[in-house]
Coordinates of C-alpha atoms and ligand atoms in Angstrom, one line a residue:
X1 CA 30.4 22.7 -10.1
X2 CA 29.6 19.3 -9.4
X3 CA 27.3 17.7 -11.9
X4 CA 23.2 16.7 -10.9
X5 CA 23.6 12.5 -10.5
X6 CA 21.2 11.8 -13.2
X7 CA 18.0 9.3 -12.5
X8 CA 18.9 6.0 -14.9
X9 CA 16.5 5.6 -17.4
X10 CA 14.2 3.2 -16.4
X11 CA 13.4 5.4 -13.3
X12 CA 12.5 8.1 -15.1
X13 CA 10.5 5.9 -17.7
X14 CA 8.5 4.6 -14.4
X15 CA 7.5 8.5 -13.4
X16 CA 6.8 9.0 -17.0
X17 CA 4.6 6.1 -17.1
X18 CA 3.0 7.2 -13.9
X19 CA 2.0 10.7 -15.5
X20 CA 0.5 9.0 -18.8
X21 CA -1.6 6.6 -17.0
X22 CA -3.1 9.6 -15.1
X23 CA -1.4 10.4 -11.8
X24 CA -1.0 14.0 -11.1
X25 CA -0.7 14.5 -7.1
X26 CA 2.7 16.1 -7.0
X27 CA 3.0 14.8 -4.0
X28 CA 2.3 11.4 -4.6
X29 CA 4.6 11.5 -7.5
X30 CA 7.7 13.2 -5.4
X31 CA 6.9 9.9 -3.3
X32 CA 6.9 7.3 -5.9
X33 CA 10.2 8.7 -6.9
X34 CA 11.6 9.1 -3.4
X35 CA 11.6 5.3 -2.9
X36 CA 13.4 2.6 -4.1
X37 CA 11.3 -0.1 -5.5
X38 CA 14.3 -2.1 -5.9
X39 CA 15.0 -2.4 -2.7
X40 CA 11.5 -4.2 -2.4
X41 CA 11.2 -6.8 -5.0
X42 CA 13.3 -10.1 -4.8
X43 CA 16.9 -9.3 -5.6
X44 CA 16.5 -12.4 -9.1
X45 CA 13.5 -9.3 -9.8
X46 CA 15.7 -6.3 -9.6
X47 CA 16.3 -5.7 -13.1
X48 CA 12.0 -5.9 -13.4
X49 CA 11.5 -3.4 -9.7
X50 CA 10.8 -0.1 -12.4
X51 CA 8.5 -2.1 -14.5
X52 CA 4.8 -1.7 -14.6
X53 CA 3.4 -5.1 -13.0
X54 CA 2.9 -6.9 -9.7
X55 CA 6.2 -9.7 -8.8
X56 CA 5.8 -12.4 -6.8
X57 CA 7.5 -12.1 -3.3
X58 CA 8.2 -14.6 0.2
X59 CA 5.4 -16.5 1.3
X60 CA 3.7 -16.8 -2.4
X61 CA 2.3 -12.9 -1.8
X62 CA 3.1 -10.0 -4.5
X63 CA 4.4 -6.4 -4.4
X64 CA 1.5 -4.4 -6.3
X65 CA 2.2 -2.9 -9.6
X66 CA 3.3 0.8 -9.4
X67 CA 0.5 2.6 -11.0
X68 CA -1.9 0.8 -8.8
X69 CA 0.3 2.1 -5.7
X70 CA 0.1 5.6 -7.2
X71 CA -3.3 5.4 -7.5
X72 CA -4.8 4.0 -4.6
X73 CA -2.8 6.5 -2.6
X74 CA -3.9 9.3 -4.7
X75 CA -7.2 8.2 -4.0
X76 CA -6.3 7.9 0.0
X77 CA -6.3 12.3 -0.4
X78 CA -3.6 11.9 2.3
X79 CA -2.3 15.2 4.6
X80 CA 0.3 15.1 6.4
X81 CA -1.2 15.2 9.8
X82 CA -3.5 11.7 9.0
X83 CA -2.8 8.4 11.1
X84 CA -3.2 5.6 8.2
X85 CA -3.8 2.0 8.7
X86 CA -2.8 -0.4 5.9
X87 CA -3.6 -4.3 5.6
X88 CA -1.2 -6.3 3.9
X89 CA 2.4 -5.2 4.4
X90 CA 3.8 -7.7 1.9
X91 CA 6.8 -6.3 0.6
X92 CA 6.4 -2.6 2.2
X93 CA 6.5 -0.7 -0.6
X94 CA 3.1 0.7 -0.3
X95 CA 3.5 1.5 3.6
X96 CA 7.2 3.3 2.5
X97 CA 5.2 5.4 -0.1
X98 CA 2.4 6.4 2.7
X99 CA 4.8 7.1 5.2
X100 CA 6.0 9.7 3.0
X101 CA 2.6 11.8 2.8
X102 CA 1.1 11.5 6.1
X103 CA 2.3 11.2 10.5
X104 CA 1.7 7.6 11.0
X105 CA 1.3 4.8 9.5
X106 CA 0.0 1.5 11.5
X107 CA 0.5 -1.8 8.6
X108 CA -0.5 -5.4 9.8
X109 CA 0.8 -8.4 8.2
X110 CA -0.5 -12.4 8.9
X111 CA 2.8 -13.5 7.7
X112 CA 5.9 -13.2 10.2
X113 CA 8.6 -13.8 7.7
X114 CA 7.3 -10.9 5.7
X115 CA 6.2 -8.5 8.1
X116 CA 9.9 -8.6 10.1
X117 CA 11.3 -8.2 6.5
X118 CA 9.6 -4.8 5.8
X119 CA 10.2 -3.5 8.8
X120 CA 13.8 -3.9 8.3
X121 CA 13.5 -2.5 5.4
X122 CA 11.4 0.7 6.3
X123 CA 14.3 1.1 9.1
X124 CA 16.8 1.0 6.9
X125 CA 14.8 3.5 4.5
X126 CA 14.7 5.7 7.4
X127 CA 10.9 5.7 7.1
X128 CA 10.2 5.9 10.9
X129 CA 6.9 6.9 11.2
X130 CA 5.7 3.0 10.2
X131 CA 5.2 1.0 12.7
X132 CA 4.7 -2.8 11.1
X133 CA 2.7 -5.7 13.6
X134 CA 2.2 -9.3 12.9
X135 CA -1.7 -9.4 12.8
X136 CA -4.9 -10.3 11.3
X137 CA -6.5 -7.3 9.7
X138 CA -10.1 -8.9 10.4
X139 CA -8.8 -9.1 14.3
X140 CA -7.4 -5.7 14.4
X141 CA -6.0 -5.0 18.4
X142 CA -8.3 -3.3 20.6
X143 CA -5.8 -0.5 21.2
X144 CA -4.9 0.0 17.8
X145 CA -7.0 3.2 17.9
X146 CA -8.8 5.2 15.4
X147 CA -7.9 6.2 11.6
X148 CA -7.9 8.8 9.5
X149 CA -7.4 6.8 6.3
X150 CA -7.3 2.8 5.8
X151 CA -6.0 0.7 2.7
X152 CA -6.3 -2.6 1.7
X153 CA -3.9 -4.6 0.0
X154 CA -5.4 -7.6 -0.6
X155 CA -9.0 -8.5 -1.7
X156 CA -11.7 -9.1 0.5
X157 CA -15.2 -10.6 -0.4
X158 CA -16.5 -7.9 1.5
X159 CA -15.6 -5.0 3.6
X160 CA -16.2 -5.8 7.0
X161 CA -17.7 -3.4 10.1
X162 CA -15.2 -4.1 12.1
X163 CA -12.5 -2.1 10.0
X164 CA -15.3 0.9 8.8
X165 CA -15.8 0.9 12.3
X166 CA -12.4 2.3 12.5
X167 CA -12.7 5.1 10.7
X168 CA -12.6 8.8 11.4
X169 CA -15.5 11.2 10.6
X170 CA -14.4 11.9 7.3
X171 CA -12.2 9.1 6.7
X172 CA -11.6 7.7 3.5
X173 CA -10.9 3.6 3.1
X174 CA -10.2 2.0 -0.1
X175 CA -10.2 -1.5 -0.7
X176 CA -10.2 -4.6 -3.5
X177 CA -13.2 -6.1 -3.2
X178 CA -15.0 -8.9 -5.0
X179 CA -14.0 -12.9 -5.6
X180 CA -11.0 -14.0 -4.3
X181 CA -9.7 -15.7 -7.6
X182 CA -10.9 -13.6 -10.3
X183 CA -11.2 -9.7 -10.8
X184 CA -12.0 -7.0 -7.7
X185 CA -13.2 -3.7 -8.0
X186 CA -11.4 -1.2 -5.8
X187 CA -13.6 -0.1 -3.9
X188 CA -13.6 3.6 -1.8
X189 CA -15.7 4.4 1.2
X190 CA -15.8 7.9 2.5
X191 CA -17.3 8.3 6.3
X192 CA -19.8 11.5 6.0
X193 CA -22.8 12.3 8.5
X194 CA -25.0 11.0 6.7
X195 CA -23.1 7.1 6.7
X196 CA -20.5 5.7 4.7
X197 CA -20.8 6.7 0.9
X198 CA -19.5 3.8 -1.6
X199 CA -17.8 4.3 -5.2
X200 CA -16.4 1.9 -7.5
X201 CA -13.5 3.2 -9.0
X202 CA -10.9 0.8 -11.6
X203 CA -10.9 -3.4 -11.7
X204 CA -8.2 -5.0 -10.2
X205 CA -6.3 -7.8 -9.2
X206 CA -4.9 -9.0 -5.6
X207 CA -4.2 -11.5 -3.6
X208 CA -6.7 -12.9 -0.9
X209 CA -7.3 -11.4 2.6
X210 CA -7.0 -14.6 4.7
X211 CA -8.4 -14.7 8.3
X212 CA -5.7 -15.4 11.1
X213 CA -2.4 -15.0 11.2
X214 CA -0.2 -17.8 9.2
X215 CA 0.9 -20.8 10.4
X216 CA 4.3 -20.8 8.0
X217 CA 6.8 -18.8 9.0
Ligands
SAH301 N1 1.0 -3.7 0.1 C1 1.9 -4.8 -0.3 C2 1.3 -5.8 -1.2 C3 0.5 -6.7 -0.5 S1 0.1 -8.3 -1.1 C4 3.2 -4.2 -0.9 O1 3.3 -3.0 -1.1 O2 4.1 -5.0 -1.2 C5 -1.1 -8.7 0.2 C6 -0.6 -8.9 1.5 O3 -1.7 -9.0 2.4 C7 0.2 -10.3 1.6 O4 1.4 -10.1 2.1 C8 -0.7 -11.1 2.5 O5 0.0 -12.0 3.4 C9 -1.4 -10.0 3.4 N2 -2.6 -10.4 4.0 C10 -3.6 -11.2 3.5 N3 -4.6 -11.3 4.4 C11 -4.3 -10.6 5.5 C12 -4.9 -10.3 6.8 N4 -6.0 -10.9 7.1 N5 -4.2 -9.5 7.7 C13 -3.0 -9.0 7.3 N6 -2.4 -9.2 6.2 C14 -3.0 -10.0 5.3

């Protein structure tokens, strides 16, 4: 009989880890262990890709730490018939982990060299249902459509109407939200009749949301 290829150690610490802290979608866990992280992170990071924190990537961006991965998508309440938009490819870890739990996933990224890096990655991941464009997520294209979900990964002073605007009756958008160099809360809208309903949910820490796309690279 041939023998189960057993996780290494610090992969199954990471799930473990995940479970402590709180996460307990299945799904989102089958997800978070169904991708790579390694294949993500700088290869001088590879021995830190199953840690808990945020590394620094191209372009002077970051891959989020895990649990904050898990948990925003947990938050996201994703089916697997949703269209998702996502701002802030960076690395695309978090777009790999989405496009695992839902039909599409639409990510923009204001940095070239990075956005034509995750999407070889994705492809080589086989995860086919993200498509990655080289965008401003304040300027999202016209024909970009409508969304079932929306997350954003990096933090915005406020959230503006022209991405709630975006959202399905329904929807749910989370977001970092607060000072640019200091502490957000994440932030999670939910579109109902009545308007958009707003809960703070955990502190956290991200990079800026910059306006246009950038000039380097
Ligand atoms: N989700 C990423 C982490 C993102 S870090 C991951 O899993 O690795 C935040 C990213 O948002 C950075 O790559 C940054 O360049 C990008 N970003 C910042 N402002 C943006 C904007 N206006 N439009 C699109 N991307 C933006």
């Amino acid at each position: 009989m041939p023998t189960a290829e057993k996780p290494p150690p610090e992969k199954m610490m990471f799930q473990l880890n995940l479970r402590r802290r709180g996460i307990s979608d299945q799904a989102v866990l089958r997800a978070m262990e169904a991708i790579p992280r390694d294949a993500f992170v700088e290869p001088s990071d590879r021995r830190h890709a199953y840690d808990d924190t945020a590394l620094g990537i191209a372009c002077g961006q970051t891959i989020s730490q895990p649990f904050v991965v898990a948990y925003m998508t947990e938050q996201l309440q994703l089916r697997g018939e949703h269209r998702v938009l996502e701002i802030g490819t960076g690395s695309g870890y978090q777009a790999a982990i989405l496009s695992k739990l839902c039909r599409q996933v639409v990510s923009i990224e204001r940095f070239r060299m990075l956005a034509d890096t995750a999407r070889k990655r994705l492809k080589q991941l086989h995860c086919d249902n993200v498509e990655v464009l080289l965008g401003d997520g304040f300027d999202i294209p016209a024909d970009a459509g409508q969304f079932d979900r929306i997350i954003v990964t990096a933090a915005m002073v406020e959230i503006p109407d022209a991405l709630t605007r975006r959202l399905e009756g329904g929807g749910i958008l989370i977001a970092p939200v607060g000072p640019h160099n200091g502490v957000q809360t994440l932030v999670r809208l939910v579109r109902t009749d009545a308007g958009l309903e707003r809960k703070a949910l955990v502190d956290v820490r991200f990079v800026p949301a910059l306006p246009g796309i950038a000039r380097e690279l």
